[in-house]
Short mmCIF file of C-alpha atoms in Angstrom, two decimals:
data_model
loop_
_atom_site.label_atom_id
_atom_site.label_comp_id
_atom_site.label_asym_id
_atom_site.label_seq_id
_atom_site.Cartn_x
_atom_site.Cartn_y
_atom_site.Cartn_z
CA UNK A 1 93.20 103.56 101.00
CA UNK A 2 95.91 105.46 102.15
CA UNK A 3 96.32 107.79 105.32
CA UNK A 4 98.71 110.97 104.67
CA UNK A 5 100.01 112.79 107.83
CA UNK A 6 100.37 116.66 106.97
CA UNK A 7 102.40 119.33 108.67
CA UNK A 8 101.42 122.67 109.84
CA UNK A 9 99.17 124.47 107.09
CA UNK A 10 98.54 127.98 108.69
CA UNK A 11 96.22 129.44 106.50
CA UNK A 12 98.22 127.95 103.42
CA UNK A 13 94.99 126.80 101.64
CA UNK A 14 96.35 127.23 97.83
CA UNK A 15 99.37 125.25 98.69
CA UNK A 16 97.40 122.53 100.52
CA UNK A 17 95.26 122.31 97.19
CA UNK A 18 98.31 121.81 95.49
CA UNK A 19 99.56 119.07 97.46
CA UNK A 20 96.58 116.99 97.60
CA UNK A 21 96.68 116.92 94.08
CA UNK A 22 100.09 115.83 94.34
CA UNK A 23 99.50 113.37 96.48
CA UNK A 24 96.13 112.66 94.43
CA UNK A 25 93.92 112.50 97.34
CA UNK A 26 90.47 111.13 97.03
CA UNK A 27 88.08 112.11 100.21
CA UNK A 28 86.04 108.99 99.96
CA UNK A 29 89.45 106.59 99.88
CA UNK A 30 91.81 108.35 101.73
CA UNK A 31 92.51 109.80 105.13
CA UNK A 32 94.27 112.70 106.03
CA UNK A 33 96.17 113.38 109.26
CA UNK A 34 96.83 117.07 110.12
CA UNK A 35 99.32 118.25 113.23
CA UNK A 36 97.39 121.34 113.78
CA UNK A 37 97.89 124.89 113.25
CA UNK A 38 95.66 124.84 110.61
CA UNK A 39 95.28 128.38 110.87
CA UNK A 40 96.89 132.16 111.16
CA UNK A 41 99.96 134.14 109.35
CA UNK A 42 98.80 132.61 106.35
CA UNK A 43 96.89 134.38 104.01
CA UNK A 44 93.55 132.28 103.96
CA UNK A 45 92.64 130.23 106.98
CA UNK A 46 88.78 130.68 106.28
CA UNK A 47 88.95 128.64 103.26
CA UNK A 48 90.97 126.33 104.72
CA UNK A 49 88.12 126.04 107.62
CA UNK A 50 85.31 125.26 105.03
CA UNK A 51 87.18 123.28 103.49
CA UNK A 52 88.20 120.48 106.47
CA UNK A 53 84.89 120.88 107.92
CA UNK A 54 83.29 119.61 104.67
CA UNK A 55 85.64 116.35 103.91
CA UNK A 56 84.24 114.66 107.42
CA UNK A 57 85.61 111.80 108.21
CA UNK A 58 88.41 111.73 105.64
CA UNK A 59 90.15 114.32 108.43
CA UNK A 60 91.68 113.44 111.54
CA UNK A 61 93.35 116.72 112.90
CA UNK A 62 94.30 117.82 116.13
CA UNK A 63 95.09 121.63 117.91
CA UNK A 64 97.95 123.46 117.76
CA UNK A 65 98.63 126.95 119.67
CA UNK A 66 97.08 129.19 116.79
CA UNK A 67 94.00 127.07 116.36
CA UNK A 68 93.62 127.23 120.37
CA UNK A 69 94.77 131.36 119.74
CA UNK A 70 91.76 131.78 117.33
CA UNK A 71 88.99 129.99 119.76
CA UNK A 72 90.42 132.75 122.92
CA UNK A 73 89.94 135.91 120.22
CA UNK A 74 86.20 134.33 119.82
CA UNK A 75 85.83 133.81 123.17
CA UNK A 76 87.00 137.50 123.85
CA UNK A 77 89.40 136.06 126.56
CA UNK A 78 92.65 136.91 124.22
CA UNK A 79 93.51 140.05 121.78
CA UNK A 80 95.24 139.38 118.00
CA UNK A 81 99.00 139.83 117.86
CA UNK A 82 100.94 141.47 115.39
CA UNK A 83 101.32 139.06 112.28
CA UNK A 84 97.81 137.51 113.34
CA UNK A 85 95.70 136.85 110.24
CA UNK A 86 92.14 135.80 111.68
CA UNK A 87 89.79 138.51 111.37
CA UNK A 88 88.18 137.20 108.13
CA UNK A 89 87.35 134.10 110.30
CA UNK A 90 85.35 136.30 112.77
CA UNK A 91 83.95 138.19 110.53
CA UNK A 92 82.72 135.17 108.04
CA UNK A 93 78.85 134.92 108.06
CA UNK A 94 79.64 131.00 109.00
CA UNK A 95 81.88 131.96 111.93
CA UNK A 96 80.07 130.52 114.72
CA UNK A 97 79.30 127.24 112.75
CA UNK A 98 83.41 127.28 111.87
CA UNK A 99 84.69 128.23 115.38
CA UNK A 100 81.99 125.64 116.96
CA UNK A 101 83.61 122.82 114.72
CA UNK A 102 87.25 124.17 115.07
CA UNK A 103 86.41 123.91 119.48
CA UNK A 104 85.70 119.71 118.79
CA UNK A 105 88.63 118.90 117.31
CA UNK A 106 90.99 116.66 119.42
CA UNK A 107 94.42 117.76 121.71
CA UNK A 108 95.87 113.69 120.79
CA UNK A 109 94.79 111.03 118.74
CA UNK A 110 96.22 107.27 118.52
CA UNK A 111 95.68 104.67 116.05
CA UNK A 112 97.39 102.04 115.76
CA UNK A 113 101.79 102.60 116.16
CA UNK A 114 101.07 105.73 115.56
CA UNK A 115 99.82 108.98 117.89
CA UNK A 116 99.21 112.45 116.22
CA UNK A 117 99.57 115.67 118.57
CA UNK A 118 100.82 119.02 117.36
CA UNK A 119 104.05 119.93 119.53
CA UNK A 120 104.84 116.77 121.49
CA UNK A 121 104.11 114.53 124.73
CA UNK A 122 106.14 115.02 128.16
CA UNK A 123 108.81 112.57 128.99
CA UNK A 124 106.21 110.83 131.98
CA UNK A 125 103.47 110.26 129.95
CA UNK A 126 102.64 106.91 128.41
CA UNK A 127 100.52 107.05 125.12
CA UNK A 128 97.39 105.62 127.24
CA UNK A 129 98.03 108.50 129.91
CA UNK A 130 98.41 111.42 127.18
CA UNK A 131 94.96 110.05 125.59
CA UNK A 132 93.43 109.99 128.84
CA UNK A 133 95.07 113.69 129.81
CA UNK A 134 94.08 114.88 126.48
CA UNK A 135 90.21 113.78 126.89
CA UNK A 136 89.63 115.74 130.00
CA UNK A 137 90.74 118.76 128.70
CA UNK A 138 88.98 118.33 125.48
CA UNK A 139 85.97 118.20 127.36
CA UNK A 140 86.65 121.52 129.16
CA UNK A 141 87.28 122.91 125.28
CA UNK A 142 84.05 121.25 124.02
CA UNK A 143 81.63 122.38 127.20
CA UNK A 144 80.34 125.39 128.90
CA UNK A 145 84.14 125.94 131.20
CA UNK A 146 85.86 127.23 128.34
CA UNK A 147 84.56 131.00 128.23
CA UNK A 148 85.83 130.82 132.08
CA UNK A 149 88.87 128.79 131.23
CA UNK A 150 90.30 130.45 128.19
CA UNK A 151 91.40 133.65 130.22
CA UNK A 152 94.20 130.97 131.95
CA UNK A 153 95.02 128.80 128.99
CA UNK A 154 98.03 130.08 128.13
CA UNK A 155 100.62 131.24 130.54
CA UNK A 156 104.39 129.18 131.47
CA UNK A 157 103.64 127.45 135.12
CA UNK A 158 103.37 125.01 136.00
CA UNK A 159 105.95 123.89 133.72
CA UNK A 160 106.30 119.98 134.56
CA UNK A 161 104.35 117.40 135.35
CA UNK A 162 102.75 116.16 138.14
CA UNK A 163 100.11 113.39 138.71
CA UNK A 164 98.78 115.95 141.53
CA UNK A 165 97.98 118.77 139.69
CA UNK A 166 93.99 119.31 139.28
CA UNK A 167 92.16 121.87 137.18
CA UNK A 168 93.71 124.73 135.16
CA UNK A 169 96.61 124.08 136.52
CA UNK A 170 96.68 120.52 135.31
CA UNK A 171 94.97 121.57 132.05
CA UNK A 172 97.50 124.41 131.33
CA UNK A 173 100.49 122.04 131.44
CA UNK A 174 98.52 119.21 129.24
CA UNK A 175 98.15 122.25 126.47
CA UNK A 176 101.70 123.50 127.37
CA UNK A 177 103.55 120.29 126.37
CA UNK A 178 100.64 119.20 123.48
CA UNK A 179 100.94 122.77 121.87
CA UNK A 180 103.80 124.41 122.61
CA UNK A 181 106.32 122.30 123.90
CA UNK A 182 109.60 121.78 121.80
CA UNK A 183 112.55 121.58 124.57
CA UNK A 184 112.95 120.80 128.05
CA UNK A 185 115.49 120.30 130.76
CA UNK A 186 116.99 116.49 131.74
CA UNK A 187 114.13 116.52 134.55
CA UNK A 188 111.38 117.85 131.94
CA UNK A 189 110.52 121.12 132.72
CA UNK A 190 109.51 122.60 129.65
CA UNK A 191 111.18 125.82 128.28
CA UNK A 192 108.80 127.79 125.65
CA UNK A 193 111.70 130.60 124.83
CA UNK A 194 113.56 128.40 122.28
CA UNK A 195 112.46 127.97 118.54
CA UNK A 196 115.98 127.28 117.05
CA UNK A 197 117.61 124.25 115.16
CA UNK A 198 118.33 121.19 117.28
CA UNK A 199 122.32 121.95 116.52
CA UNK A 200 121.67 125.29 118.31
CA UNK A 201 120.04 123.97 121.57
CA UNK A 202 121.29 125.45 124.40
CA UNK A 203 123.41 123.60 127.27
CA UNK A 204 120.93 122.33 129.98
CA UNK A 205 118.21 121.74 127.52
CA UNK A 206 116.85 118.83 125.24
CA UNK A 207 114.23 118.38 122.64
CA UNK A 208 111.45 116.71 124.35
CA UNK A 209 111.73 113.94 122.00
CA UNK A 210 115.33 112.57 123.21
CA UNK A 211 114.55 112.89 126.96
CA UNK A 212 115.17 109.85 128.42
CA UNK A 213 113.24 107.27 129.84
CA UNK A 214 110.31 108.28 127.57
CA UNK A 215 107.38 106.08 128.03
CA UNK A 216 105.76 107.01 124.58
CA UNK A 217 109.08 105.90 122.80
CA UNK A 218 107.66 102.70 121.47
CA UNK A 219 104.91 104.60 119.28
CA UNK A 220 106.02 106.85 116.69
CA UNK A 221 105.13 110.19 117.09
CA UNK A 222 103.75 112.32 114.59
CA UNK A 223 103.94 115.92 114.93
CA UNK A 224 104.57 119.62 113.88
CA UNK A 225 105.19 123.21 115.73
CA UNK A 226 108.90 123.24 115.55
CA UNK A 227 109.57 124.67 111.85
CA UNK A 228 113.47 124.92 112.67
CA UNK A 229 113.41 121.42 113.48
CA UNK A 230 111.91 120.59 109.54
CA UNK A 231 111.57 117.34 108.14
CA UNK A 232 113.15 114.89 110.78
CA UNK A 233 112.33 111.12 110.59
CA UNK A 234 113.16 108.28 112.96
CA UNK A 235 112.00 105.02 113.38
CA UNK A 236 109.30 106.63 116.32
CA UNK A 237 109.22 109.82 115.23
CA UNK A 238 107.22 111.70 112.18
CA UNK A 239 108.19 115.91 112.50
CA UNK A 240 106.38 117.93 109.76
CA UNK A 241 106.76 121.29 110.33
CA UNK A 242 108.74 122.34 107.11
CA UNK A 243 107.73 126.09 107.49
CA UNK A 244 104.97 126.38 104.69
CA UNK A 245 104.26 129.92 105.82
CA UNK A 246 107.63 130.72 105.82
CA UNK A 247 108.17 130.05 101.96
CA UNK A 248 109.54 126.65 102.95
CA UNK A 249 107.71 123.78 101.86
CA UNK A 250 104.48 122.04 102.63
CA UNK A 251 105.11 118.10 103.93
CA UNK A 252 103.07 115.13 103.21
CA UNK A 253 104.13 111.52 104.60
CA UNK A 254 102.36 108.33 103.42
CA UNK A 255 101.97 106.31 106.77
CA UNK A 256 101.91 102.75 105.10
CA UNK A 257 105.23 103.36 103.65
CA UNK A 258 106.38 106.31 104.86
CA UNK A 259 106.74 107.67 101.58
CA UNK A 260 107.80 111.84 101.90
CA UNK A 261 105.21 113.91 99.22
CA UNK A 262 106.20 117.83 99.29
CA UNK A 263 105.30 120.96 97.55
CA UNK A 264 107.42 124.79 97.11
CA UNK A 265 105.84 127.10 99.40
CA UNK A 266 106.58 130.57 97.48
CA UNK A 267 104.08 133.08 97.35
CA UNK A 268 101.49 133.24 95.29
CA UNK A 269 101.51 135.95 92.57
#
């Protein structure tokens, strides 16, 4: 048995294909761990639906910003962007059986030294806190509030943390830094504006990962979201974004030995 973690796939389903056979993944011995954004600007995210939803168990995956993009569009709280590559989703005679599985997916998962989440966890919160943060709003995504909640899911305040914060507010900045977060300020107040290379980073800003203390820095993080950042391994982090959609490369990593497993990301004739 082996678990592979698995960076963003966006709608990459032919290259996912061609890394599970490179990895030689068997569904009733293996698991896999996926960082979210398992769909849009790729050029088949329905597939790629039907196809987690069937291996079960042998999944673990959690929600990134275009999986959480795609339930709003449903939920007729949100409008496609330009780029946006869902509409065979909504139009799939399975969508509502799809979208209703895609909804009960997780925010943050833990197991073991390890903790899966798709952009990253703020500088405050201790693995135990981010599990419990993540659980309430994963039972506003899962009930009856998120028709009324979707139309304030996304928006950049509050952009820090406080133990005081209650409802959307409180909600909204658990998503924030779980989907969208990659740098913040010494303080942690998360900036959403920059997507560049850590070298780049402006003055006044961090990645969220090297704020410091951290209370989550003695489980390693494995995550995705930040393609600029790539393939970047530490002894408590796991970063997976390698850009897949954008012709990069599609990242596997062995958790028992952190083995690296990757596939050419070119476009399909």
């Amino acid at each position: 048995m082996a678990t592979y973690a698995i960076g963003d796939l966006q709608g990459c389903h032919q290259h996912f294909l061609e890394l599970l056979d490179h990895i030689g993944f068997n569904a009733t011995r293996d698991r896999l761990w996926l960082v979210g954004d398992i769909v849009n600007r790729g050029p088949n995210s329905l597939a790629l639906l039907r196809m987690l939803r069937k291996l079960g168990d042998a999944v673990v995956m959690v929600l990134g910003n275009h999986d959480l993009h795609l339930l709003a569009i449903a939920a007729g709280t949100a409008q496609q962007k330009a780029g946006d590559t869902l509409q065979p989703i909504l139009e799939a005679p399975d969508s509502e059986t799809l979208l209703y599985w895609l909804r009960q997916q997780r925010l943050f998962y833990c197991e073991d030294e390890y903790a899966l989440v798709h952009a990253g966890l703020l500088p405050a919160w201790s693995v135990e806190q981010a599990a419990e943060l993540a659980q309430e709003v994963e039972a506003v995504l899962h009930g009856e509030q998120f028709q009324i909640f979707s139309r304030s899911m996304y928006g950049n305040t509050p952009n820090y943390w406080q133990n005081t914060l209650q409802g959307e507010d409180r909600w909204r900045v658990v998503i924030n830094a779980m989907t969208r977060m990659r740098v913040c300020s010494p303080d942690g107040i998360m900036n959403f504006s920059y997507k560049g290379t850590l070298a780049a980073i402006p003055p006044g800003l961090l990645p969220w990962f090297e704020l410091s203390p951290r209370a989550s820095k003695d489980t390693t993080i494995v995550f995705g979201h930040w393609s600029a950042l790539g393939l970047h391994l530490t002894p408590n982090l796991i970063a997976l974004d390698t850009g897949c959609v954008w012709q990069g490369c599609l990242t596997a990593v062995r958790l028992e030995d952190r083995k690296i497993f990757q596939v050419p990301c070119a476009p399909h004739s």
